[in-house]
């Protein structure tokens, strides 16, 4: 039943009303159904903090699953990250850089193929790839919905299409020290992939409940090892980059407990230290917006903090 619920979490966007979410802090603007030569069209919701002004510059946080960030009344499961409340409070308390959020909606049925890191997948044998493409969720639905992994194009969409619009329309810094990316579950994976593939674009990544299995089974699953091998080769230089990981211990998050320590070992091997890398375990937390909202301030202060 849990995986059935996760299925609806990932694909409900296409089924629900396109109303602009309500925010209790700052303002929200939308680019409606932005068309792309790389991915399916989708909404982009841009959050601006209180007293946003073109007379000063702001950092930018690009976030995955943009429909789930602000207003629980507009989401399928009546949960949201409450990004506006959390960032508004941190900005008002001068704990972080002033920042705008670019919430990129997922593509509904294309979510998994957009978010699954492509180069690690392509490192697998043809037989392994074929087997992975046949993977189903516990409710029998195809994980990949008969599509082919498209995450390299999804990153091109962010970097070549979305970012230029944001840089032109809003008063923002455009350098890596003020450009961040974040997401949870598969959104955590694609956020990590983004900073690895575009280390000159993104200076920090928050990868919450990172879905290292890639599919929904661990037995005879070559995906985690492929991810680990990729990280050993492509992790960005720790100088100038920050990366945050976390995980809970219940529901889907429980399967990350044996995988995240292997990533942590790679981070140490690649020269990451407490100044530019953090991994946190949250006992009792599950795989949900409620859990991510409760701890979202931690990676934000880590990445954007005014120290």
Short mmCIF file of C-alpha atoms in Angstrom, two decimals:
data_model
loop_
_atom_site.label_atom_id
_atom_site.label_comp_id
_atom_site.label_asym_id
_atom_site.label_seq_id
_atom_site.Cartn_x
_atom_site.Cartn_y
_atom_site.Cartn_z
CA UNK A 1 0.00 0.00 0.00
CA UNK A 2 2.83 2.41 0.79
CA UNK A 3 4.40 2.05 -2.64
CA UNK A 4 0.96 2.53 -4.17
CA UNK A 5 0.73 5.83 -2.35
CA UNK A 6 4.21 6.77 -3.54
CA UNK A 7 3.04 6.09 -7.09
CA UNK A 8 0.28 8.63 -6.70
CA UNK A 9 2.68 11.08 -5.08
CA UNK A 10 4.92 10.97 -8.14
CA UNK A 11 2.22 11.15 -10.80
CA UNK A 12 -0.64 13.11 -9.33
CA UNK A 13 0.52 16.47 -10.68
CA UNK A 14 -1.11 15.88 -14.04
CA UNK A 15 -4.45 15.09 -12.39
CA UNK A 16 -4.91 18.04 -10.08
CA UNK A 17 -5.97 21.61 -10.67
CA UNK A 18 -3.36 24.03 -11.92
CA UNK A 19 -4.30 26.74 -9.41
CA UNK A 20 -1.48 28.92 -8.12
CA UNK A 21 -0.64 27.75 -4.58
CA UNK A 22 -1.23 30.17 -1.73
CA UNK A 23 1.80 31.35 0.22
CA UNK A 24 1.88 32.88 3.69
CA UNK A 25 5.24 34.57 3.14
CA UNK A 26 6.47 36.36 0.03
CA UNK A 27 4.79 36.09 -3.36
CA UNK A 28 4.49 33.40 -6.01
CA UNK A 29 4.66 33.83 -9.77
CA UNK A 30 4.19 31.17 -12.45
CA UNK A 31 5.52 30.42 -15.88
CA UNK A 32 2.62 28.36 -17.20
CA UNK A 33 3.42 25.15 -19.10
CA UNK A 34 6.87 26.21 -20.21
CA UNK A 35 7.62 24.45 -23.47
CA UNK A 36 11.01 22.83 -24.06
CA UNK A 37 12.94 21.11 -26.81
CA UNK A 38 14.32 18.72 -24.19
CA UNK A 39 11.40 17.62 -21.97
CA UNK A 40 7.62 17.76 -21.76
CA UNK A 41 6.14 21.17 -20.93
CA UNK A 42 5.56 21.97 -17.27
CA UNK A 43 4.84 24.78 -14.83
CA UNK A 44 7.59 26.75 -13.14
CA UNK A 45 6.59 28.42 -9.87
CA UNK A 46 8.90 31.21 -8.68
CA UNK A 47 8.80 32.26 -5.04
CA UNK A 48 9.98 35.76 -4.19
CA UNK A 49 10.66 36.71 -0.55
CA UNK A 50 8.95 39.59 1.22
CA UNK A 51 10.04 42.99 -0.06
CA UNK A 52 11.69 41.51 -3.14
CA UNK A 53 13.40 44.40 -4.92
CA UNK A 54 15.10 44.75 -8.29
CA UNK A 55 17.55 47.10 -6.62
CA UNK A 56 19.47 44.21 -5.03
CA UNK A 57 20.60 40.72 -6.00
CA UNK A 58 19.30 37.36 -4.77
CA UNK A 59 20.61 33.82 -4.72
CA UNK A 60 18.60 31.16 -6.58
CA UNK A 61 17.44 27.75 -5.33
CA UNK A 62 16.18 25.41 -8.05
CA UNK A 63 13.85 22.77 -6.57
CA UNK A 64 12.38 19.58 -8.01
CA UNK A 65 8.70 18.55 -7.70
CA UNK A 66 7.66 22.19 -7.72
CA UNK A 67 3.95 21.52 -7.17
CA UNK A 68 4.61 20.12 -3.67
CA UNK A 69 6.53 23.03 -2.19
CA UNK A 70 4.08 25.59 -0.83
CA UNK A 71 0.41 24.87 -0.29
CA UNK A 72 -0.90 21.59 1.11
CA UNK A 73 -4.41 22.42 -0.13
CA UNK A 74 -3.24 22.06 -3.73
CA UNK A 75 -1.34 18.76 -3.35
CA UNK A 76 -2.72 15.24 -3.72
CA UNK A 77 -1.83 14.15 -0.18
CA UNK A 78 -2.51 17.45 1.61
CA UNK A 79 1.17 17.79 2.50
CA UNK A 80 3.71 20.38 1.36
CA UNK A 81 7.27 21.45 2.12
CA UNK A 82 6.11 24.90 3.37
CA UNK A 83 9.12 26.41 1.65
CA UNK A 84 7.69 29.93 1.88
CA UNK A 85 7.28 29.76 5.66
CA UNK A 86 10.69 28.23 6.29
CA UNK A 87 12.72 30.46 3.97
CA UNK A 88 10.79 33.58 4.96
CA UNK A 89 11.60 32.98 8.62
CA UNK A 90 15.29 32.23 7.95
CA UNK A 91 15.65 35.35 5.80
CA UNK A 92 13.91 37.54 8.38
CA UNK A 93 16.28 36.21 11.04
CA UNK A 94 19.27 36.92 8.74
CA UNK A 95 20.32 33.28 8.97
CA UNK A 96 20.62 32.77 5.21
CA UNK A 97 21.30 34.67 2.03
CA UNK A 98 18.26 36.33 0.49
CA UNK A 99 17.06 33.83 -2.10
CA UNK A 100 14.34 33.16 -4.63
CA UNK A 101 13.05 29.65 -5.32
CA UNK A 102 12.44 28.22 -8.78
CA UNK A 103 10.06 25.30 -8.28
CA UNK A 104 10.12 23.10 -11.37
CA UNK A 105 7.07 20.84 -11.63
CA UNK A 106 7.77 17.25 -12.51
CA UNK A 107 6.44 15.82 -15.76
CA UNK A 108 3.93 13.45 -14.17
CA UNK A 109 4.42 10.17 -15.99
CA UNK A 110 7.91 11.29 -17.12
CA UNK A 111 9.14 11.98 -13.60
CA UNK A 112 11.23 8.84 -13.24
CA UNK A 113 12.89 9.08 -16.65
CA UNK A 114 13.62 12.78 -16.08
CA UNK A 115 15.12 12.28 -12.63
CA UNK A 116 17.06 9.01 -13.04
CA UNK A 117 20.79 9.86 -13.53
CA UNK A 118 21.62 8.85 -17.07
CA UNK A 119 25.37 8.25 -17.11
CA UNK A 120 25.31 5.72 -14.24
CA UNK A 121 22.47 3.90 -15.99
CA UNK A 122 24.35 3.82 -19.29
CA UNK A 123 27.37 2.28 -17.53
CA UNK A 124 25.33 -0.90 -16.94
CA UNK A 125 25.25 -3.84 -19.32
CA UNK A 126 22.46 -4.08 -21.86
CA UNK A 127 20.92 -6.98 -19.93
CA UNK A 128 20.98 -4.98 -16.71
CA UNK A 129 19.39 -1.98 -18.43
CA UNK A 130 16.66 -4.13 -19.94
CA UNK A 131 15.92 -5.67 -16.56
CA UNK A 132 15.70 -2.27 -14.87
CA UNK A 133 13.36 -0.93 -17.53
CA UNK A 134 11.00 -3.82 -16.76
CA UNK A 135 10.80 -2.90 -13.06
CA UNK A 136 7.36 -2.37 -11.56
CA UNK A 137 6.05 -0.74 -8.43
CA UNK A 138 4.26 -2.81 -5.81
CA UNK A 139 0.92 -1.97 -7.43
CA UNK A 140 2.09 -3.40 -10.75
CA UNK A 141 2.60 -0.07 -12.46
CA UNK A 142 5.74 0.33 -14.56
CA UNK A 143 8.42 2.42 -12.86
CA UNK A 144 9.50 4.02 -16.13
CA UNK A 145 6.10 4.06 -17.87
CA UNK A 146 7.67 2.59 -21.01
CA UNK A 147 9.87 5.64 -21.44
CA UNK A 148 13.63 5.95 -21.81
CA UNK A 149 15.81 7.73 -19.27
CA UNK A 150 16.05 11.40 -20.23
CA UNK A 151 17.84 13.09 -17.34
CA UNK A 152 20.68 14.55 -19.40
CA UNK A 153 18.03 16.42 -21.39
CA UNK A 154 16.21 17.37 -18.19
CA UNK A 155 19.39 19.03 -16.90
CA UNK A 156 19.78 20.81 -20.23
CA UNK A 157 16.22 22.06 -19.74
CA UNK A 158 17.18 23.58 -16.39
CA UNK A 159 20.54 24.99 -17.42
CA UNK A 160 19.88 26.07 -21.01
CA UNK A 161 16.19 27.01 -20.88
CA UNK A 162 14.96 27.73 -17.34
CA UNK A 163 18.05 29.41 -15.88
CA UNK A 164 18.41 31.99 -18.70
CA UNK A 165 14.77 33.02 -18.18
CA UNK A 166 15.31 33.43 -14.44
CA UNK A 167 18.60 35.27 -14.89
CA UNK A 168 16.96 37.73 -17.31
CA UNK A 169 13.64 38.31 -15.55
CA UNK A 170 14.73 38.45 -11.91
CA UNK A 171 17.41 40.34 -10.03
CA UNK A 172 19.65 37.40 -9.19
CA UNK A 173 23.28 36.43 -8.95
CA UNK A 174 24.24 34.02 -11.72
CA UNK A 175 27.50 32.54 -10.35
CA UNK A 176 27.90 29.14 -8.69
CA UNK A 177 28.34 30.55 -5.20
CA UNK A 178 24.72 31.77 -5.33
CA UNK A 179 23.09 28.97 -7.36
CA UNK A 180 21.73 25.88 -5.62
CA UNK A 181 19.61 22.83 -6.39
CA UNK A 182 17.47 20.66 -4.11
CA UNK A 183 15.03 17.78 -4.09
CA UNK A 184 13.92 14.64 -2.31
CA UNK A 185 13.87 10.95 -3.24
CA UNK A 186 14.37 10.79 -7.03
CA UNK A 187 14.53 14.58 -6.81
CA UNK A 188 17.50 14.15 -4.51
CA UNK A 189 19.21 11.93 -7.06
CA UNK A 190 18.73 14.39 -9.93
CA UNK A 191 19.91 17.27 -7.73
CA UNK A 192 23.13 15.40 -6.99
CA UNK A 193 23.47 14.55 -10.69
CA UNK A 194 23.01 18.24 -11.51
CA UNK A 195 25.92 19.41 -9.36
CA UNK A 196 28.11 16.61 -10.72
CA UNK A 197 27.28 17.30 -14.37
CA UNK A 198 27.26 21.09 -14.04
CA UNK A 199 29.79 21.97 -11.34
CA UNK A 200 30.31 25.40 -12.90
CA UNK A 201 26.58 26.17 -12.57
CA UNK A 202 25.58 24.80 -9.16
CA UNK A 203 27.54 25.52 -6.00
CA UNK A 204 25.42 23.47 -3.63
CA UNK A 205 22.95 20.59 -3.62
CA UNK A 206 20.47 19.41 -0.98
CA UNK A 207 19.66 15.73 -1.55
CA UNK A 208 17.01 14.65 0.93
CA UNK A 209 15.98 11.00 1.27
CA UNK A 210 18.11 10.29 -1.78
CA UNK A 211 16.65 7.28 -3.59
CA UNK A 212 19.84 5.28 -4.16
CA UNK A 213 18.03 2.09 -5.34
CA UNK A 214 16.64 3.96 -8.36
CA UNK A 215 13.77 1.45 -8.50
CA UNK A 216 11.84 -0.21 -5.65
CA UNK A 217 13.84 -3.33 -4.93
CA UNK A 218 17.36 -3.88 -3.61
CA UNK A 219 17.84 -7.59 -4.39
CA UNK A 220 19.96 -8.14 -7.52
CA UNK A 221 19.90 -4.39 -8.13
CA UNK A 222 23.10 -3.03 -9.78
CA UNK A 223 21.96 0.60 -9.66
CA UNK A 224 23.46 1.70 -6.31
CA UNK A 225 26.92 0.42 -7.25
CA UNK A 226 26.64 2.22 -10.59
CA UNK A 227 25.81 5.45 -8.75
CA UNK A 228 28.73 4.96 -6.37
CA UNK A 229 31.16 4.39 -9.26
CA UNK A 230 29.85 7.50 -10.97
CA UNK A 231 30.38 9.60 -7.82
CA UNK A 232 33.96 8.39 -7.50
CA UNK A 233 34.60 9.77 -10.96
CA UNK A 234 32.39 12.85 -11.21
CA UNK A 235 31.91 14.37 -7.77
CA UNK A 236 32.80 18.05 -8.09
CA UNK A 237 35.84 19.52 -6.43
CA UNK A 238 34.98 20.09 -2.77
CA UNK A 239 36.47 23.55 -3.04
CA UNK A 240 33.58 25.79 -4.02
CA UNK A 241 30.84 23.16 -3.62
CA UNK A 242 28.61 22.00 -0.77
CA UNK A 243 26.52 18.82 -0.69
CA UNK A 244 23.91 17.76 1.87
CA UNK A 245 22.36 14.29 2.31
CA UNK A 246 19.84 12.95 4.78
CA UNK A 247 17.44 10.07 5.36
CA UNK A 248 14.81 8.85 7.77
CA UNK A 249 14.39 5.36 9.17
CA UNK A 250 10.81 4.37 8.34
CA UNK A 251 8.78 3.57 5.20
CA UNK A 252 10.79 3.97 2.00
CA UNK A 253 13.61 5.79 3.79
CA UNK A 254 14.44 2.66 5.77
CA UNK A 255 16.18 1.10 2.75
CA UNK A 256 18.67 3.95 2.53
CA UNK A 257 20.38 3.09 5.83
CA UNK A 258 22.76 0.55 4.25
CA UNK A 259 23.45 2.70 1.17
CA UNK A 260 24.09 6.21 2.43
CA UNK A 261 27.16 5.17 4.49
CA UNK A 262 28.77 3.95 1.26
CA UNK A 263 28.23 7.38 -0.24
CA UNK A 264 29.63 8.99 2.89
CA UNK A 265 32.82 6.95 2.50
CA UNK A 266 33.16 8.21 -1.07
CA UNK A 267 32.66 11.81 0.08
CA UNK A 268 35.53 11.43 2.55
CA UNK A 269 37.69 9.77 -0.10
CA UNK A 270 37.09 12.71 -2.44
CA UNK A 271 38.18 15.23 0.17
CA UNK A 272 34.83 16.48 1.49
CA UNK A 273 34.82 17.66 5.10
CA UNK A 274 32.28 19.04 7.54
CA UNK A 275 32.65 22.51 6.05
CA UNK A 276 31.28 21.42 2.67
CA UNK A 277 29.42 18.17 3.28
CA UNK A 278 26.76 17.01 5.72
CA UNK A 279 24.86 13.74 6.10
CA UNK A 280 22.09 13.52 8.69
CA UNK A 281 20.02 10.58 9.87
CA UNK A 282 16.57 11.33 11.29
CA UNK A 283 15.29 8.54 13.49
CA UNK A 284 11.58 7.90 12.96
CA UNK A 285 11.19 10.14 9.92
CA UNK A 286 9.29 8.72 6.96
CA UNK A 287 9.32 9.40 3.22
CA UNK A 288 6.97 12.37 3.03
CA UNK A 289 6.68 16.12 2.57
CA UNK A 290 5.86 16.38 6.27
CA UNK A 291 9.25 14.94 7.19
CA UNK A 292 11.13 16.97 4.59
CA UNK A 293 9.43 20.16 5.74
CA UNK A 294 10.36 19.51 9.37
CA UNK A 295 14.07 19.34 8.54
CA UNK A 296 14.30 21.54 5.43
CA UNK A 297 15.85 24.42 7.37
CA UNK A 298 18.93 22.31 8.14
CA UNK A 299 20.22 21.93 4.56
CA UNK A 300 19.19 25.48 3.72
CA UNK A 301 21.25 26.97 6.55
CA UNK A 302 24.10 24.64 5.64
CA UNK A 303 24.10 25.69 1.99
CA UNK A 304 23.02 29.34 2.19
CA UNK A 305 23.91 30.27 5.75
CA UNK A 306 25.24 33.68 6.72
CA UNK A 307 28.23 32.56 8.74
#
